[in-house]
Coordinates of C-alpha atoms in Angstrom, one line a residue:
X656 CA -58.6 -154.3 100.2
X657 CA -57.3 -151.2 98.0
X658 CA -54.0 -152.3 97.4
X659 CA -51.4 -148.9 96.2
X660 CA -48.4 -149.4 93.8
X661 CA -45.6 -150.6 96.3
X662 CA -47.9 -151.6 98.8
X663 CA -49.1 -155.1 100.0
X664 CA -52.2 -155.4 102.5
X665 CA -52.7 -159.3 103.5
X666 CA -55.8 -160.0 105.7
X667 CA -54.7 -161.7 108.4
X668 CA -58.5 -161.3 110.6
X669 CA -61.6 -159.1 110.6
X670 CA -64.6 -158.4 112.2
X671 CA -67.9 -156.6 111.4
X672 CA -66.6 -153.5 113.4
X673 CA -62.9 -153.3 113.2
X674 CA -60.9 -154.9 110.2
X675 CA -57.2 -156.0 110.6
X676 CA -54.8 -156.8 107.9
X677 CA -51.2 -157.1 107.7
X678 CA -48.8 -153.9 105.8
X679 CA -46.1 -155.1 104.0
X680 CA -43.9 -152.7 101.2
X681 CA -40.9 -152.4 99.5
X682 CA -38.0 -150.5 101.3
X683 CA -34.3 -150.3 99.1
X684 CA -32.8 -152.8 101.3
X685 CA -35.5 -155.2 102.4
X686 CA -39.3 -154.6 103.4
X687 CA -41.3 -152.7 105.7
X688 CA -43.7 -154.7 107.7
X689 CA -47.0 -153.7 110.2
X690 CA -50.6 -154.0 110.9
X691 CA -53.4 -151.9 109.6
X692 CA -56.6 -151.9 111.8
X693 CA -60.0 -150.2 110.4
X694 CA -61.5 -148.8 107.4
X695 CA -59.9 -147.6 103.8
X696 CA -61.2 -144.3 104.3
X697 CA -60.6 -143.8 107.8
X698 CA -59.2 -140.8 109.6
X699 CA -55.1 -141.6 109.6
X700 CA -53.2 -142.4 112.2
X701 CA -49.6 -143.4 112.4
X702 CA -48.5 -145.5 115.1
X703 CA -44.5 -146.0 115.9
X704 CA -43.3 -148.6 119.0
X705 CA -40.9 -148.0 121.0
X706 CA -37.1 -149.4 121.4
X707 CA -36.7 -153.3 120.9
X708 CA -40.7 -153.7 120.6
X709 CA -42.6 -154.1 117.6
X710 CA -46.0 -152.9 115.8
X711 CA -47.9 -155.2 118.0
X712 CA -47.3 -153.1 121.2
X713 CA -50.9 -151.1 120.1
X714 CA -52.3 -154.5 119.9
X715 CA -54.5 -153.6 122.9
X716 CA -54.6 -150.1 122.2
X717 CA -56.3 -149.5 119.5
X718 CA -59.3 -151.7 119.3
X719 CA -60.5 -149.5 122.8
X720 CA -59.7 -146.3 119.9
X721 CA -62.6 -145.1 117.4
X722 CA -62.9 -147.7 115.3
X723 CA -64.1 -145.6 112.3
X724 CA -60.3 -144.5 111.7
X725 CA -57.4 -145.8 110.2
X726 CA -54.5 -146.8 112.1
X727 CA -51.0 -147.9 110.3
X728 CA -48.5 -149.4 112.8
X729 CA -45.2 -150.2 111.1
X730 CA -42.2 -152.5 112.3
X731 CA -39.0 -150.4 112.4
X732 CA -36.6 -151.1 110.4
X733 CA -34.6 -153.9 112.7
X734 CA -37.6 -154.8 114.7
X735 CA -40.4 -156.9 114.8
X736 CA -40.6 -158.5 110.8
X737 CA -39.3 -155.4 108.8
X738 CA -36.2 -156.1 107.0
X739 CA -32.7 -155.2 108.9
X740 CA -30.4 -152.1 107.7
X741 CA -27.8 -153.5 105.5
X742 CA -24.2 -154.3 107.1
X743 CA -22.3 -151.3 107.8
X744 CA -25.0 -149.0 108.5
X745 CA -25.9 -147.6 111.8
X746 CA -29.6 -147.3 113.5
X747 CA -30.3 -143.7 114.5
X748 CA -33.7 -141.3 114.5
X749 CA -33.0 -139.2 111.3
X750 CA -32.8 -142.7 109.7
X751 CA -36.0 -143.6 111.3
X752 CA -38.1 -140.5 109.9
X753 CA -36.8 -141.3 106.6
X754 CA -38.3 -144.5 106.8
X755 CA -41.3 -143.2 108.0
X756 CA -41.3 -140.6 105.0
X757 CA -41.2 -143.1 102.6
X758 CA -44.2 -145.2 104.1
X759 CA -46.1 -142.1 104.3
X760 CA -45.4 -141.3 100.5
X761 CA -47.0 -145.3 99.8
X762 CA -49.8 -144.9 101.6
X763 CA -50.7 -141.3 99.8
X764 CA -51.5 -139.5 103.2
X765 CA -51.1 -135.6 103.0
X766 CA -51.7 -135.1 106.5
X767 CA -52.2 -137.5 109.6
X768 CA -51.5 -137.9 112.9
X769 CA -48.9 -140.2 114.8
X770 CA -49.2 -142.2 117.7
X771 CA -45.7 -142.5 119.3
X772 CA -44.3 -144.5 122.3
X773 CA -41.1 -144.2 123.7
X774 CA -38.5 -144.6 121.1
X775 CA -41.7 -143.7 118.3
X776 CA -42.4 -140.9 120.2
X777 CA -38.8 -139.1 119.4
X778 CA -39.2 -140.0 116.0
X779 CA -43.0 -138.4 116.0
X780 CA -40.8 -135.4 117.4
X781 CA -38.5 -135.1 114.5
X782 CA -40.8 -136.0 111.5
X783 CA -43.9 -133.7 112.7
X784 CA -40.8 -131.0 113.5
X785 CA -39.2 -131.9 109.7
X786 CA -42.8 -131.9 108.1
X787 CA -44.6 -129.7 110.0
X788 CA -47.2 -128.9 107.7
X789 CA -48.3 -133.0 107.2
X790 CA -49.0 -133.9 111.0
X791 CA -52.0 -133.0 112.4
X792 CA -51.6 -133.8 116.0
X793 CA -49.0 -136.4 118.1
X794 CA -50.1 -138.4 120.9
X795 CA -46.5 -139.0 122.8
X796 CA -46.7 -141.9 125.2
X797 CA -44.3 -141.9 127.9
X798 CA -41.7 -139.6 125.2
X799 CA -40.6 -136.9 125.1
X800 CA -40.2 -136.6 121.8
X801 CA -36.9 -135.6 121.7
X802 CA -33.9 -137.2 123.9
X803 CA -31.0 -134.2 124.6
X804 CA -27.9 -135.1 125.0
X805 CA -25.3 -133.2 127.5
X806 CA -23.4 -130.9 124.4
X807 CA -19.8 -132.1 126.8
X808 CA -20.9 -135.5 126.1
X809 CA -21.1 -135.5 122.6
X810 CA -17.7 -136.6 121.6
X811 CA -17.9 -139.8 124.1
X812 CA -21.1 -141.0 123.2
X813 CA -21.0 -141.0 119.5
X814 CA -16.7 -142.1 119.7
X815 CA -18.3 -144.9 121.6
X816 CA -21.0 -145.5 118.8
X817 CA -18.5 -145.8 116.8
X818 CA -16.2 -148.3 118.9
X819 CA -19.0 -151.0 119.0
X820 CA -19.8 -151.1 115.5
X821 CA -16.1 -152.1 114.3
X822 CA -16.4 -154.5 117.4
X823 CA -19.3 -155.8 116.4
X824 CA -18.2 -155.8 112.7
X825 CA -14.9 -158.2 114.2
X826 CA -17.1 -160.6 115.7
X827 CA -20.4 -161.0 113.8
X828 CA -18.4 -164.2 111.7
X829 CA -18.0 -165.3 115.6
X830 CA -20.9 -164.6 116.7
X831 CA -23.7 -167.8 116.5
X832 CA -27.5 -166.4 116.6
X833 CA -28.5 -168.1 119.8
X834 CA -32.0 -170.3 119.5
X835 CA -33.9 -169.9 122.2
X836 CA -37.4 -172.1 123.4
X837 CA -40.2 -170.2 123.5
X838 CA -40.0 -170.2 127.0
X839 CA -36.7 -168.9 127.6
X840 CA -36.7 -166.5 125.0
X841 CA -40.1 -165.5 127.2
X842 CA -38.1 -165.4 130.1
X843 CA -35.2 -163.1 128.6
X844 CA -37.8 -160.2 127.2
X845 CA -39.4 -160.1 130.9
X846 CA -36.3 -159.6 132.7
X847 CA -34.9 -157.1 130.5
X848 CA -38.3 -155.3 130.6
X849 CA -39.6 -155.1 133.9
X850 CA -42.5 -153.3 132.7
X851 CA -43.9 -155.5 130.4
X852 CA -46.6 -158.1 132.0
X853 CA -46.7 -161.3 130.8
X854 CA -49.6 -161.3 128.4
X855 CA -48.0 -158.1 126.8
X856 CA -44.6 -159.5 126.5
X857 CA -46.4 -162.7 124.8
X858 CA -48.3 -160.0 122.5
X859 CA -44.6 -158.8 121.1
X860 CA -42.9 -162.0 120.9
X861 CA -45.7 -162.7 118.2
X862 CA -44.1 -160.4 116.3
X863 CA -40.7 -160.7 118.1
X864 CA -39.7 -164.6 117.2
X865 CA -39.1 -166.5 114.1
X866 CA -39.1 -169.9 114.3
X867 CA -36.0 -172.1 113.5
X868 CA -34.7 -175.6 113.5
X869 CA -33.9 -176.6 117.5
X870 CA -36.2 -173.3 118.4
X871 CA -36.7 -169.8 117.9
X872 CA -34.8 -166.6 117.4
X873 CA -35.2 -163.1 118.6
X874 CA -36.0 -161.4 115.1
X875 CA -34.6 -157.8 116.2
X876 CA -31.0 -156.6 114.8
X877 CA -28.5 -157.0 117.5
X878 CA -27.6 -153.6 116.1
X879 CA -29.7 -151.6 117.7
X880 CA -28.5 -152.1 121.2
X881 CA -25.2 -150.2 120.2
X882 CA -25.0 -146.8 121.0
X883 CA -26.8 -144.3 118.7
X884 CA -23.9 -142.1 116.7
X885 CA -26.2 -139.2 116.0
X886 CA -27.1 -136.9 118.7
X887 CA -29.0 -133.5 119.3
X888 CA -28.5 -131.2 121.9
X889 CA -31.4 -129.4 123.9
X890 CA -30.6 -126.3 122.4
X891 CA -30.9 -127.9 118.7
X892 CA -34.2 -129.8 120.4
X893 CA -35.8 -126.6 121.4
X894 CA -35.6 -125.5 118.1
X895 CA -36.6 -128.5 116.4
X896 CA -39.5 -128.1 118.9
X897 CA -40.7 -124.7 118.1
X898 CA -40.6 -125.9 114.7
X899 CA -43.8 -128.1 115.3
X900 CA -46.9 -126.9 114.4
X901 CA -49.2 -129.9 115.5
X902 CA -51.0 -130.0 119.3
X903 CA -49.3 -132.3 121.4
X904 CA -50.6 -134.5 124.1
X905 CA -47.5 -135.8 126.1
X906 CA -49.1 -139.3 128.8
X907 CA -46.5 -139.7 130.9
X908 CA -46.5 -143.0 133.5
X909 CA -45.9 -142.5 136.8
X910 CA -43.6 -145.4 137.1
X911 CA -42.3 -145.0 133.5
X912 CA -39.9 -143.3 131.5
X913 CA -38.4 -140.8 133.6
X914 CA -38.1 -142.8 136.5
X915 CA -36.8 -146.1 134.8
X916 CA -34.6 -144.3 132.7
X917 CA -33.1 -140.8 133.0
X918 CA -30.4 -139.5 134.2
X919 CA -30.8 -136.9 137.4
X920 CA -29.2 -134.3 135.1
X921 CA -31.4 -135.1 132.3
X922 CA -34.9 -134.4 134.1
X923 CA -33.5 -130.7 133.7
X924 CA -33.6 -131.4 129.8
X925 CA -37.4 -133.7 130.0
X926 CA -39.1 -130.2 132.4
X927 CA -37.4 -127.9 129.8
X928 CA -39.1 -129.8 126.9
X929 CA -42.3 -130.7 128.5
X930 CA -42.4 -126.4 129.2
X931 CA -41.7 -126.0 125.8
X932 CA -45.1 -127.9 124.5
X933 CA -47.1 -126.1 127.2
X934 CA -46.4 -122.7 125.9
X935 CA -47.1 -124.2 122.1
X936 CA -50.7 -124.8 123.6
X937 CA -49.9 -128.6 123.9
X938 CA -50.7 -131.1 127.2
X939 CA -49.5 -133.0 129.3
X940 CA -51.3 -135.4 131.4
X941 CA -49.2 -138.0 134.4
X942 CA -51.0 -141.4 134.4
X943 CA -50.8 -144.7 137.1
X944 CA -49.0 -147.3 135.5
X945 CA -45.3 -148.1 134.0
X946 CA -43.6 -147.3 130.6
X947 CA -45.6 -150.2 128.7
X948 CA -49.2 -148.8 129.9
X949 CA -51.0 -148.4 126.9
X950 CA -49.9 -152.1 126.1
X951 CA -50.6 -153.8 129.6
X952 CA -53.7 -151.7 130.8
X953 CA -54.7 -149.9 127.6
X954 CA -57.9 -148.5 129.1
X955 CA -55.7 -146.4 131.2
X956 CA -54.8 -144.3 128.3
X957 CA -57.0 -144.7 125.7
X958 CA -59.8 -142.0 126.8
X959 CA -57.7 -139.4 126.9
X960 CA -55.5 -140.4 123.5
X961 CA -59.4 -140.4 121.9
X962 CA -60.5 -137.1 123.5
X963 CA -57.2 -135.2 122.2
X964 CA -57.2 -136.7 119.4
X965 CA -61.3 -135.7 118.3
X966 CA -60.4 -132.2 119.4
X967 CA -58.0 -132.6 116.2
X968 CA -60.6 -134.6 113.8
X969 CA -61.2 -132.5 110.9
X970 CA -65.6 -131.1 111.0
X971 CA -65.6 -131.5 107.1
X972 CA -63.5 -133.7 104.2
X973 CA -62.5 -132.0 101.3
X974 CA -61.0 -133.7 97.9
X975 CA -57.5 -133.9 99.7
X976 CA -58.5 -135.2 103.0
X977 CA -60.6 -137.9 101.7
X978 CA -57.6 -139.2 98.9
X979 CA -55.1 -138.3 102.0
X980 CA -57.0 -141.0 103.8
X981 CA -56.9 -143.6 101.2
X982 CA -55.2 -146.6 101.3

């Protein structure tokens, strides 16, 4: 494959319709890991998992998606096989779209579109609301894109943040990385997410895992469980909103998100956002299924993500497009 300075693409499968290889680049305190599926010149999309998951949660996804594109799914930094933050530092989303920014500066793409579940659909929020004029169109799944917090709870919530990092600071000599067998370590991701079947929790642990002497180990950063230190409000969210210039297509599950999740004061903050992308022209569709549906029935979802998403596709490639979609 094309290989660009800074960036590693090592074939891990193919086939005569759809090719998969694996994304690896430099990142100042480690790498940056993912899956690319489909052709060089392919029409980009950016895919972004959600909280505690990894790259493979589109594992499903995208072979059911036009296979003539070009899909990137990255590993967050502290998930899946990209490199942790370095000690000290906290996980939060402005951190996240810079780490997006510098993948899409590797890959050369001057404008794209993002895929972006739960957690990577906040951070599609604030990049395409950032960098307006390089995002095409987002696909939100089960997001919101943004996650408000109460403006009176601001000062707990990030003093809290705050609080468990020293703690954990204390105790990480303490602390012994705990080695799990496969099976157990299956049976942990399931019970903490309800949502997942057992195929798709077996898809992320592929990901998820690294082997070690006695077993394995989770490969996530215990770090990201603690309490995200940098907040937004909903009035800073609305603006940050009306700031995007790409359609949106918001698939919400039934049993997902919202109901798993939120707060009953915040469904006044989700229906004020979700108005806020209807009067930008943008949709919002409710699907059956729970907050992992485009991992555990993918062909749920994956009409409607192709249908919004041709609307978008571009009828002619200039100079710029066709370099944008390089790899």
């Amino acid at each position: 494959m094309q290989t660009l300075k800074g960036v590693r693409h090592l074939m891990t499968s193919a086939t005569m319709k759809q090719t998969v290889s694996e994304f690896n680049m430099p990142v100042p305190w480690g790498e940056m890991r993912g899956k690319v599926w489909g052709p060089d010149r392919g029409r980009p999309i950016l895919c972004l998992h959600g909280w505690a998951d990894n790259c493979g949660t589109f594992n499903t996804l995208i072979p059911l998606l036009p296979k003539e594109w070009k899909y990137v799914a990255v590993d967050m930094a502290g998930h899946g096989l990209s490199s942790h933050r370095p000690p000290g530092v906290f996980y939060s989303f402005p951190a996240y779209v810079a780490d997006i920014r510098r993948v899409i500066g590797a890959l050369q793409w001057k404008r794209f579109s993002i895929i972006g579940h739960s957690m990577g659909g906040n951070v599609a929020g604030m990049f395409s609301a950032l960098y307006p004029e390089m995002v095409e169109s987002v696909v939100l799944l089960d997001s919101y894109g943004f996650i408000p917090t109460d403006s009176k709870e601001l000062h707990t919530v990030i003093r809290q943040g705050f609080e468990e990092m020293l703690q954990f600071e204390k105790k990480k000599d303490e602390m012994k990385e705990k080695v799990y067998t496969y099976e157990n370590a299956l049976m942990r991701l399931l019970a903490a997410n309800p949502s997942l079947s057992k195929q798709s929790a077996h898809i992320l642990l592929e990901r998820g895992l690294a082997q070690v002497e006695g077993g394995v180990v989770f490969t996530r950063d215990f770090r990201i469980n603690l309490k995200n230190v940098v907040r937004v409000s909903l009035e800073q969210s609305l603006e940050l909103q009306s700031r995007i210039q790409a359609r949106v297509l918001v698939v919400l599950a039934e049993e997902g998100f919202e109901k798993m999740f939120s707060e009953p004061e915040q469904k006044t903050f989700t229906s004020t956002l979700l108005q806020g992308y209807k009067d930008q022209s943008g949709m919002v569709v409710n699907v059956p299924g729970d907050h992992h549906v485009h991992l555990n029935t993918p062909e749920t979802v994956a009409q409607i993500v192709t249908d919004f998403l041709q609307e978008e596709a571009p009828s002619h490639s200039t100079a710029e497009d066709t370099q944008a979609a390089k790899l």
